[in-house]
Amino acid sequence: MQSDGSSSSEVSSREEGKDVDESSFLASEEEEEESSDDDDNETTIIMSQRRNILFLCQEGQLRIAMQRFERLQNNNNQQLQKEIFQVDQRDKNYALHEILMGGTNDTNANLLSILLLDNNNNNKVALQTMLIAQPPSHGRTCLHWAAWGNASISLIRRLVAGNPEALVRKDKLDKGHRTPLEIYRHYYCNESVRAAAADEQQQQQI
């Protein structure tokens, strides 16, 4: 028999390389399957009736709540309206309360809040009811929470326009008994004044 000129070590090396290539291929396939499973699971969560916008906001899953909002906006506006104005039977919070209580520094939080306010199907009564609601835990309206979290001006304007009466509502006595404006002044205006004073003093020293 004629030799092909390959040593046993070369043959072994090629076989090991083949094994590595096959292992890499199998690992890649498994990763793709896992990624596909994750996508399927997320899609299931987005479209699950039990995991509505309110539930997702309560769980802090704002990115998925945004995706559910967009899906419903395109495919089922009636269900979307139902979920925008859905109230938790235990704590009486709306989805908007849940978002604003956590602050709106997160891009998804700010955008989802604005979308909930802008896509109310001209249902002014439901919108006003939501914006004047003061759930029992703190007695705070959505405007209270927006002021507490130093929300964007565009969001504040929408909240005020939706129901100006919220401007004069006060939260619970044991939470400070303050209007939204008083909350904002307490937490942020003093900081702004102190920062401006510090800047002025620094300029005088230069």
PDB file of C-alpha atoms in Angstrom:
ATOM      1  CA  MET A   1       0.000   0.000   0.000  1.00  0.00           C
ATOM      2  CA  GLN A   2       1.328   3.439  -0.858  1.00  0.00           C
ATOM      3  CA  SER A   3       1.707   6.059   1.840  1.00  0.00           C
ATOM      4  CA  ASP A   4       0.024   9.449   1.335  1.00  0.00           C
ATOM      5  CA  GLY A   5       2.981  11.099   3.011  1.00  0.00           C
ATOM      6  CA  SER A   6       1.078  12.047   6.144  1.00  0.00           C
ATOM      7  CA  SER A   7       2.466  11.129   9.523  1.00  0.00           C
ATOM      8  CA  SER A   8       0.276   9.675  12.238  1.00  0.00           C
ATOM      9  CA  SER A   9       0.641  12.943  14.214  1.00  0.00           C
ATOM     10  CA  GLU A  10      -0.676  14.974  11.277  1.00  0.00           C
ATOM     11  CA  VAL A  11      -3.648  12.666  10.892  1.00  0.00           C
ATOM     12  CA  SER A  12      -4.351  12.919  14.607  1.00  0.00           C
ATOM     13  CA  SER A  13      -4.095  16.707  14.421  1.00  0.00           C
ATOM     14  CA  ARG A  14      -6.584  16.851  11.554  1.00  0.00           C
ATOM     15  CA  GLU A  15      -9.011  14.628  13.459  1.00  0.00           C
ATOM     16  CA  GLU A  16      -8.712  16.797  16.567  1.00  0.00           C
ATOM     17  CA  GLY A  17      -9.318  19.884  14.442  1.00  0.00           C
ATOM     18  CA  LYS A  18     -12.392  18.231  12.974  1.00  0.00           C
ATOM     19  CA  ASP A  19     -13.666  17.462  16.472  1.00  0.00           C
ATOM     20  CA  VAL A  20     -13.144  21.086  17.509  1.00  0.00           C
ATOM     21  CA  ASP A  21     -14.977  22.349  14.411  1.00  0.00           C
ATOM     22  CA  GLU A  22     -17.904  19.997  15.080  1.00  0.00           C
ATOM     23  CA  SER A  23     -18.018  21.023  18.764  1.00  0.00           C
ATOM     24  CA  SER A  24     -18.000  24.696  17.787  1.00  0.00           C
ATOM     25  CA  PHE A  25     -20.778  24.102  15.275  1.00  0.00           C
ATOM     26  CA  LEU A  26     -22.897  22.228  17.819  1.00  0.00           C
ATOM     27  CA  ALA A  27     -22.303  24.943  20.442  1.00  0.00           C
ATOM     28  CA  SER A  28     -23.326  27.585  17.904  1.00  0.00           C
ATOM     29  CA  GLU A  29     -26.497  25.660  17.106  1.00  0.00           C
ATOM     30  CA  GLU A  30     -27.326  25.373  20.813  1.00  0.00           C
ATOM     31  CA  GLU A  31     -26.790  29.123  21.302  1.00  0.00           C
ATOM     32  CA  GLU A  32     -29.075  29.873  18.357  1.00  0.00           C
ATOM     33  CA  GLU A  33     -31.730  27.544  19.789  1.00  0.00           C
ATOM     34  CA  GLU A  34     -31.444  29.199  23.215  1.00  0.00           C
ATOM     35  CA  SER A  35     -31.690  32.649  21.606  1.00  0.00           C
ATOM     36  CA  SER A  36     -34.726  31.510  19.633  1.00  0.00           C
ATOM     37  CA  ASP A  37     -36.276  30.113  22.830  1.00  0.00           C
ATOM     38  CA  ASP A  38     -35.630  33.442  24.610  1.00  0.00           C
ATOM     39  CA  ASP A  39     -37.290  35.337  21.745  1.00  0.00           C
ATOM     40  CA  ASP A  40     -40.275  32.972  21.838  1.00  0.00           C
ATOM     41  CA  ASN A  41     -40.552  33.342  25.620  1.00  0.00           C
ATOM     42  CA  GLU A  42     -40.434  37.141  25.391  1.00  0.00           C
ATOM     43  CA  THR A  43     -43.058  37.155  22.643  1.00  0.00           C
ATOM     44  CA  THR A  44     -45.245  34.934  24.833  1.00  0.00           C
ATOM     45  CA  ILE A  45     -44.827  37.353  27.747  1.00  0.00           C
ATOM     46  CA  ILE A  46     -45.608  40.373  25.560  1.00  0.00           C
ATOM     47  CA  MET A  47     -48.850  38.889  24.253  1.00  0.00           C
ATOM     48  CA  SER A  48     -49.987  37.090  27.418  1.00  0.00           C
ATOM     49  CA  GLN A  49     -53.333  38.371  28.675  1.00  0.00           C
ATOM     50  CA  ARG A  50     -52.248  37.756  32.277  1.00  0.00           C
ATOM     51  CA  ARG A  51     -49.110  39.882  31.852  1.00  0.00           C
ATOM     52  CA  ASN A  52     -50.781  43.125  30.904  1.00  0.00           C
ATOM     53  CA  ILE A  53     -49.212  46.595  30.919  1.00  0.00           C
ATOM     54  CA  LEU A  54     -50.123  47.190  34.568  1.00  0.00           C
ATOM     55  CA  PHE A  55     -48.552  43.893  35.666  1.00  0.00           C
ATOM     56  CA  LEU A  56     -45.386  44.517  33.641  1.00  0.00           C
ATOM     57  CA  CYS A  57     -45.022  48.020  35.129  1.00  0.00           C
ATOM     58  CA  GLN A  58     -45.494  46.613  38.630  1.00  0.00           C
ATOM     59  CA  GLU A  59     -42.694  44.153  37.907  1.00  0.00           C
ATOM     60  CA  GLY A  60     -40.440  46.886  36.525  1.00  0.00           C
ATOM     61  CA  GLN A  61     -40.390  45.269  33.074  1.00  0.00           C
ATOM     62  CA  LEU A  62     -40.797  48.554  31.246  1.00  0.00           C
ATOM     63  CA  ARG A  63     -39.050  47.507  28.048  1.00  0.00           C
ATOM     64  CA  ILE A  64     -41.468  44.599  27.623  1.00  0.00           C
ATOM     65  CA  ALA A  65     -44.379  46.853  28.624  1.00  0.00           C
ATOM     66  CA  MET A  66     -43.322  49.201  25.805  1.00  0.00           C
ATOM     67  CA  GLN A  67     -43.301  46.308  23.348  1.00  0.00           C
ATOM     68  CA  ARG A  68     -46.740  45.168  24.509  1.00  0.00           C
ATOM     69  CA  PHE A  69     -48.042  48.724  24.105  1.00  0.00           C
ATOM     70  CA  GLU A  70     -46.763  48.850  20.520  1.00  0.00           C
ATOM     71  CA  ARG A  71     -48.206  45.432  19.655  1.00  0.00           C
ATOM     72  CA  LEU A  72     -51.627  46.356  21.025  1.00  0.00           C
ATOM     73  CA  GLN A  73     -51.506  49.761  19.360  1.00  0.00           C
ATOM     74  CA  ASN A  74     -51.056  48.051  16.003  1.00  0.00           C
ATOM     75  CA  ASN A  75     -53.359  45.065  16.504  1.00  0.00           C
ATOM     76  CA  ASN A  76     -55.874  45.607  19.293  1.00  0.00           C
ATOM     77  CA  ASN A  77     -56.551  49.217  20.264  1.00  0.00           C
ATOM     78  CA  GLN A  78     -59.597  48.270  22.321  1.00  0.00           C
ATOM     79  CA  GLN A  79     -57.467  46.073  24.580  1.00  0.00           C
ATOM     80  CA  LEU A  80     -54.849  48.821  24.753  1.00  0.00           C
ATOM     81  CA  GLN A  81     -57.394  51.324  26.051  1.00  0.00           C
ATOM     82  CA  LYS A  82     -58.534  48.816  28.647  1.00  0.00           C
ATOM     83  CA  GLU A  83     -54.985  48.325  29.911  1.00  0.00           C
ATOM     84  CA  ILE A  84     -54.129  52.044  29.969  1.00  0.00           C
ATOM     85  CA  PHE A  85     -56.969  52.652  32.412  1.00  0.00           C
ATOM     86  CA  GLN A  86     -56.742  49.392  34.344  1.00  0.00           C
ATOM     87  CA  VAL A  87     -56.601  49.745  38.141  1.00  0.00           C
ATOM     88  CA  ASP A  88     -55.012  47.293  40.546  1.00  0.00           C
ATOM     89  CA  GLN A  89     -57.774  46.089  42.861  1.00  0.00           C
ATOM     90  CA  ARG A  90     -55.459  45.915  45.893  1.00  0.00           C
ATOM     91  CA  ASP A  91     -53.470  49.165  45.911  1.00  0.00           C
ATOM     92  CA  LYS A  92     -55.613  51.132  43.401  1.00  0.00           C
ATOM     93  CA  ASN A  93     -52.599  52.105  41.288  1.00  0.00           C
ATOM     94  CA  TYR A  94     -52.771  52.587  37.547  1.00  0.00           C
ATOM     95  CA  ALA A  95     -49.847  51.600  35.313  1.00  0.00           C
ATOM     96  CA  LEU A  96     -48.893  55.287  35.149  1.00  0.00           C
ATOM     97  CA  HIS A  97     -48.606  55.452  38.940  1.00  0.00           C
ATOM     98  CA  GLU A  98     -46.346  52.403  38.908  1.00  0.00           C
ATOM     99  CA  ILE A  99     -44.019  53.969  36.341  1.00  0.00           C
ATOM    100  CA  LEU A 100     -43.797  57.409  37.954  1.00  0.00           C
ATOM    101  CA  MET A 101     -43.223  55.974  41.434  1.00  0.00           C
ATOM    102  CA  GLY A 102     -39.977  54.520  40.117  1.00  0.00           C
ATOM    103  CA  GLY A 103     -38.866  57.769  38.486  1.00  0.00           C
ATOM    104  CA  THR A 104     -38.463  58.544  34.810  1.00  0.00           C
ATOM    105  CA  ASN A 105     -34.693  58.679  34.377  1.00  0.00           C
ATOM    106  CA  ASP A 106     -35.003  55.466  32.413  1.00  0.00           C
ATOM    107  CA  THR A 107     -35.790  56.196  28.744  1.00  0.00           C
ATOM    108  CA  ASN A 108     -38.496  53.525  28.645  1.00  0.00           C
ATOM    109  CA  ALA A 109     -40.192  55.009  31.725  1.00  0.00           C
ATOM    110  CA  ASN A 110     -40.374  58.524  30.282  1.00  0.00           C
ATOM    111  CA  LEU A 111     -41.500  57.401  26.827  1.00  0.00           C
ATOM    112  CA  LEU A 112     -44.066  54.901  28.078  1.00  0.00           C
ATOM    113  CA  SER A 113     -45.562  57.527  30.416  1.00  0.00           C
ATOM    114  CA  ILE A 114     -45.976  59.930  27.509  1.00  0.00           C
ATOM    115  CA  LEU A 115     -47.479  57.214  25.303  1.00  0.00           C
ATOM    116  CA  LEU A 116     -50.017  56.279  27.986  1.00  0.00           C
ATOM    117  CA  LEU A 117     -51.086  59.919  28.227  1.00  0.00           C
ATOM    118  CA  ASP A 118     -51.178  60.612  24.488  1.00  0.00           C
ATOM    119  CA  ASN A 119     -53.013  57.464  23.406  1.00  0.00           C
ATOM    120  CA  ASN A 120     -56.185  57.752  25.439  1.00  0.00           C
ATOM    121  CA  ASN A 121     -58.583  57.673  22.459  1.00  0.00           C
ATOM    122  CA  ASN A 122     -59.960  61.073  23.512  1.00  0.00           C
ATOM    123  CA  ASN A 123     -61.487  59.388  26.570  1.00  0.00           C
ATOM    124  CA  LYS A 124     -61.288  62.547  28.679  1.00  0.00           C
ATOM    125  CA  VAL A 125     -63.370  61.234  31.578  1.00  0.00           C
ATOM    126  CA  ALA A 126     -61.195  58.144  32.034  1.00  0.00           C
ATOM    127  CA  LEU A 127     -58.031  60.253  31.655  1.00  0.00           C
ATOM    128  CA  GLN A 128     -59.169  62.813  34.243  1.00  0.00           C
ATOM    129  CA  THR A 129     -60.182  60.033  36.638  1.00  0.00           C
ATOM    130  CA  MET A 130     -56.766  58.422  36.317  1.00  0.00           C
ATOM    131  CA  LEU A 131     -54.890  61.688  36.829  1.00  0.00           C
ATOM    132  CA  ILE A 132     -56.854  62.732  39.891  1.00  0.00           C
ATOM    133  CA  ALA A 133     -56.700  59.294  41.529  1.00  0.00           C
ATOM    134  CA  GLN A 134     -54.908  59.226  44.892  1.00  0.00           C
ATOM    135  CA  PRO A 135     -54.180  55.596  45.812  1.00  0.00           C
ATOM    136  CA  PRO A 136     -54.290  55.026  49.593  1.00  0.00           C
ATOM    137  CA  SER A 137     -50.620  54.126  50.196  1.00  0.00           C
ATOM    138  CA  HIS A 138     -49.390  57.737  49.793  1.00  0.00           C
ATOM    139  CA  GLY A 139     -52.445  59.613  48.598  1.00  0.00           C
ATOM    140  CA  ARG A 140     -50.431  60.900  45.649  1.00  0.00           C
ATOM    141  CA  THR A 141     -51.628  61.640  42.149  1.00  0.00           C
ATOM    142  CA  CYS A 142     -49.505  60.916  39.086  1.00  0.00           C
ATOM    143  CA  LEU A 143     -48.466  64.578  39.164  1.00  0.00           C
ATOM    144  CA  HIS A 144     -47.209  64.183  42.744  1.00  0.00           C
ATOM    145  CA  TRP A 145     -45.004  61.279  41.675  1.00  0.00           C
ATOM    146  CA  ALA A 146     -43.784  63.131  38.594  1.00  0.00           C
ATOM    147  CA  ALA A 147     -42.766  66.082  40.774  1.00  0.00           C
ATOM    148  CA  TRP A 148     -41.126  63.766  43.306  1.00  0.00           C
ATOM    149  CA  GLY A 149     -39.105  62.120  40.519  1.00  0.00           C
ATOM    150  CA  ASN A 150     -38.175  65.392  38.780  1.00  0.00           C
ATOM    151  CA  ALA A 151     -39.869  64.294  35.544  1.00  0.00           C
ATOM    152  CA  SER A 152     -39.340  66.042  32.227  1.00  0.00           C
ATOM    153  CA  ILE A 153     -41.169  69.281  31.473  1.00  0.00           C
ATOM    154  CA  SER A 154     -42.990  67.676  28.536  1.00  0.00           C
ATOM    155  CA  LEU A 155     -44.381  64.975  30.822  1.00  0.00           C
ATOM    156  CA  ILE A 156     -45.339  67.474  33.554  1.00  0.00           C
ATOM    157  CA  ARG A 157     -47.222  69.594  31.004  1.00  0.00           C
ATOM    158  CA  ARG A 158     -49.205  66.581  29.801  1.00  0.00           C
ATOM    159  CA  LEU A 159     -50.168  65.651  33.358  1.00  0.00           C
ATOM    160  CA  VAL A 160     -51.307  69.188  34.174  1.00  0.00           C
ATOM    161  CA  ALA A 161     -53.231  69.539  30.909  1.00  0.00           C
ATOM    162  CA  GLY A 162     -54.941  66.189  31.517  1.00  0.00           C
ATOM    163  CA  ASN A 163     -56.371  67.344  34.850  1.00  0.00           C
ATOM    164  CA  PRO A 164     -55.282  70.717  36.312  1.00  0.00           C
ATOM    165  CA  GLU A 165     -57.125  69.915  39.553  1.00  0.00           C
ATOM    166  CA  ALA A 166     -54.205  67.657  40.523  1.00  0.00           C
ATOM    167  CA  LEU A 167     -52.129  70.817  41.072  1.00  0.00           C
ATOM    168  CA  VAL A 168     -53.981  71.603  44.302  1.00  0.00           C
ATOM    169  CA  ARG A 169     -54.405  68.087  45.643  1.00  0.00           C
ATOM    170  CA  LYS A 170     -52.326  67.222  48.737  1.00  0.00           C
ATOM    171  CA  ASP A 171     -50.895  63.830  49.573  1.00  0.00           C
ATOM    172  CA  LYS A 172     -51.483  62.024  52.898  1.00  0.00           C
ATOM    173  CA  LEU A 173     -50.841  63.847  56.155  1.00  0.00           C
ATOM    174  CA  ASP A 174     -48.172  61.367  57.237  1.00  0.00           C
ATOM    175  CA  LYS A 175     -46.423  61.739  53.857  1.00  0.00           C
ATOM    176  CA  GLY A 176     -46.046  65.503  54.144  1.00  0.00           C
ATOM    177  CA  HIS A 177     -49.523  66.735  53.138  1.00  0.00           C
ATOM    178  CA  ARG A 178     -48.083  68.584  50.158  1.00  0.00           C
ATOM    179  CA  THR A 179     -49.184  69.569  46.666  1.00  0.00           C
ATOM    180  CA  PRO A 180     -47.071  68.483  43.686  1.00  0.00           C
ATOM    181  CA  LEU A 181     -45.491  71.948  43.521  1.00  0.00           C
ATOM    182  CA  GLU A 182     -44.601  71.851  47.219  1.00  0.00           C
ATOM    183  CA  ILE A 183     -42.943  68.460  46.724  1.00  0.00           C
ATOM    184  CA  TYR A 184     -40.907  69.796  43.825  1.00  0.00           C
ATOM    185  CA  ARG A 185     -39.822  72.875  45.778  1.00  0.00           C
ATOM    186  CA  HIS A 186     -38.868  70.758  48.775  1.00  0.00           C
ATOM    187  CA  TYR A 187     -36.682  68.320  46.862  1.00  0.00           C
ATOM    188  CA  TYR A 188     -35.337  70.279  43.913  1.00  0.00           C
ATOM    189  CA  CYS A 189     -35.678  74.055  44.129  1.00  0.00           C
ATOM    190  CA  ASN A 190     -33.435  74.336  47.189  1.00  0.00           C
ATOM    191  CA  GLU A 191     -30.809  72.266  45.428  1.00  0.00           C
ATOM    192  CA  SER A 192     -30.948  74.580  42.431  1.00  0.00           C
ATOM    193  CA  VAL A 193     -30.629  77.662  44.633  1.00  0.00           C
ATOM    194  CA  ARG A 194     -27.691  76.184  46.560  1.00  0.00           C
ATOM    195  CA  ALA A 195     -25.982  75.161  43.317  1.00  0.00           C
ATOM    196  CA  ALA A 196     -26.438  78.648  41.851  1.00  0.00           C
ATOM    197  CA  ALA A 197     -25.101  80.247  45.046  1.00  0.00           C
ATOM    198  CA  ALA A 198     -22.076  77.959  45.035  1.00  0.00           C
ATOM    199  CA  ASP A 199     -21.349  78.808  41.413  1.00  0.00           C
ATOM    200  CA  GLU A 200     -21.612  82.529  42.137  1.00  0.00           C
ATOM    201  CA  GLN A 201     -19.283  82.244  45.140  1.00  0.00           C
ATOM    202  CA  GLN A 202     -16.782  80.310  43.068  1.00  0.00           C
ATOM    203  CA  GLN A 203     -16.831  82.965  40.350  1.00  0.00           C
ATOM    204  CA  GLN A 204     -16.153  85.712  42.939  1.00  0.00           C
ATOM    205  CA  GLN A 205     -13.107  83.819  44.227  1.00  0.00           C
ATOM    206  CA  ILE A 206     -11.527  83.559  40.794  1.00  0.00           C
TER     207      ILE A 206
END
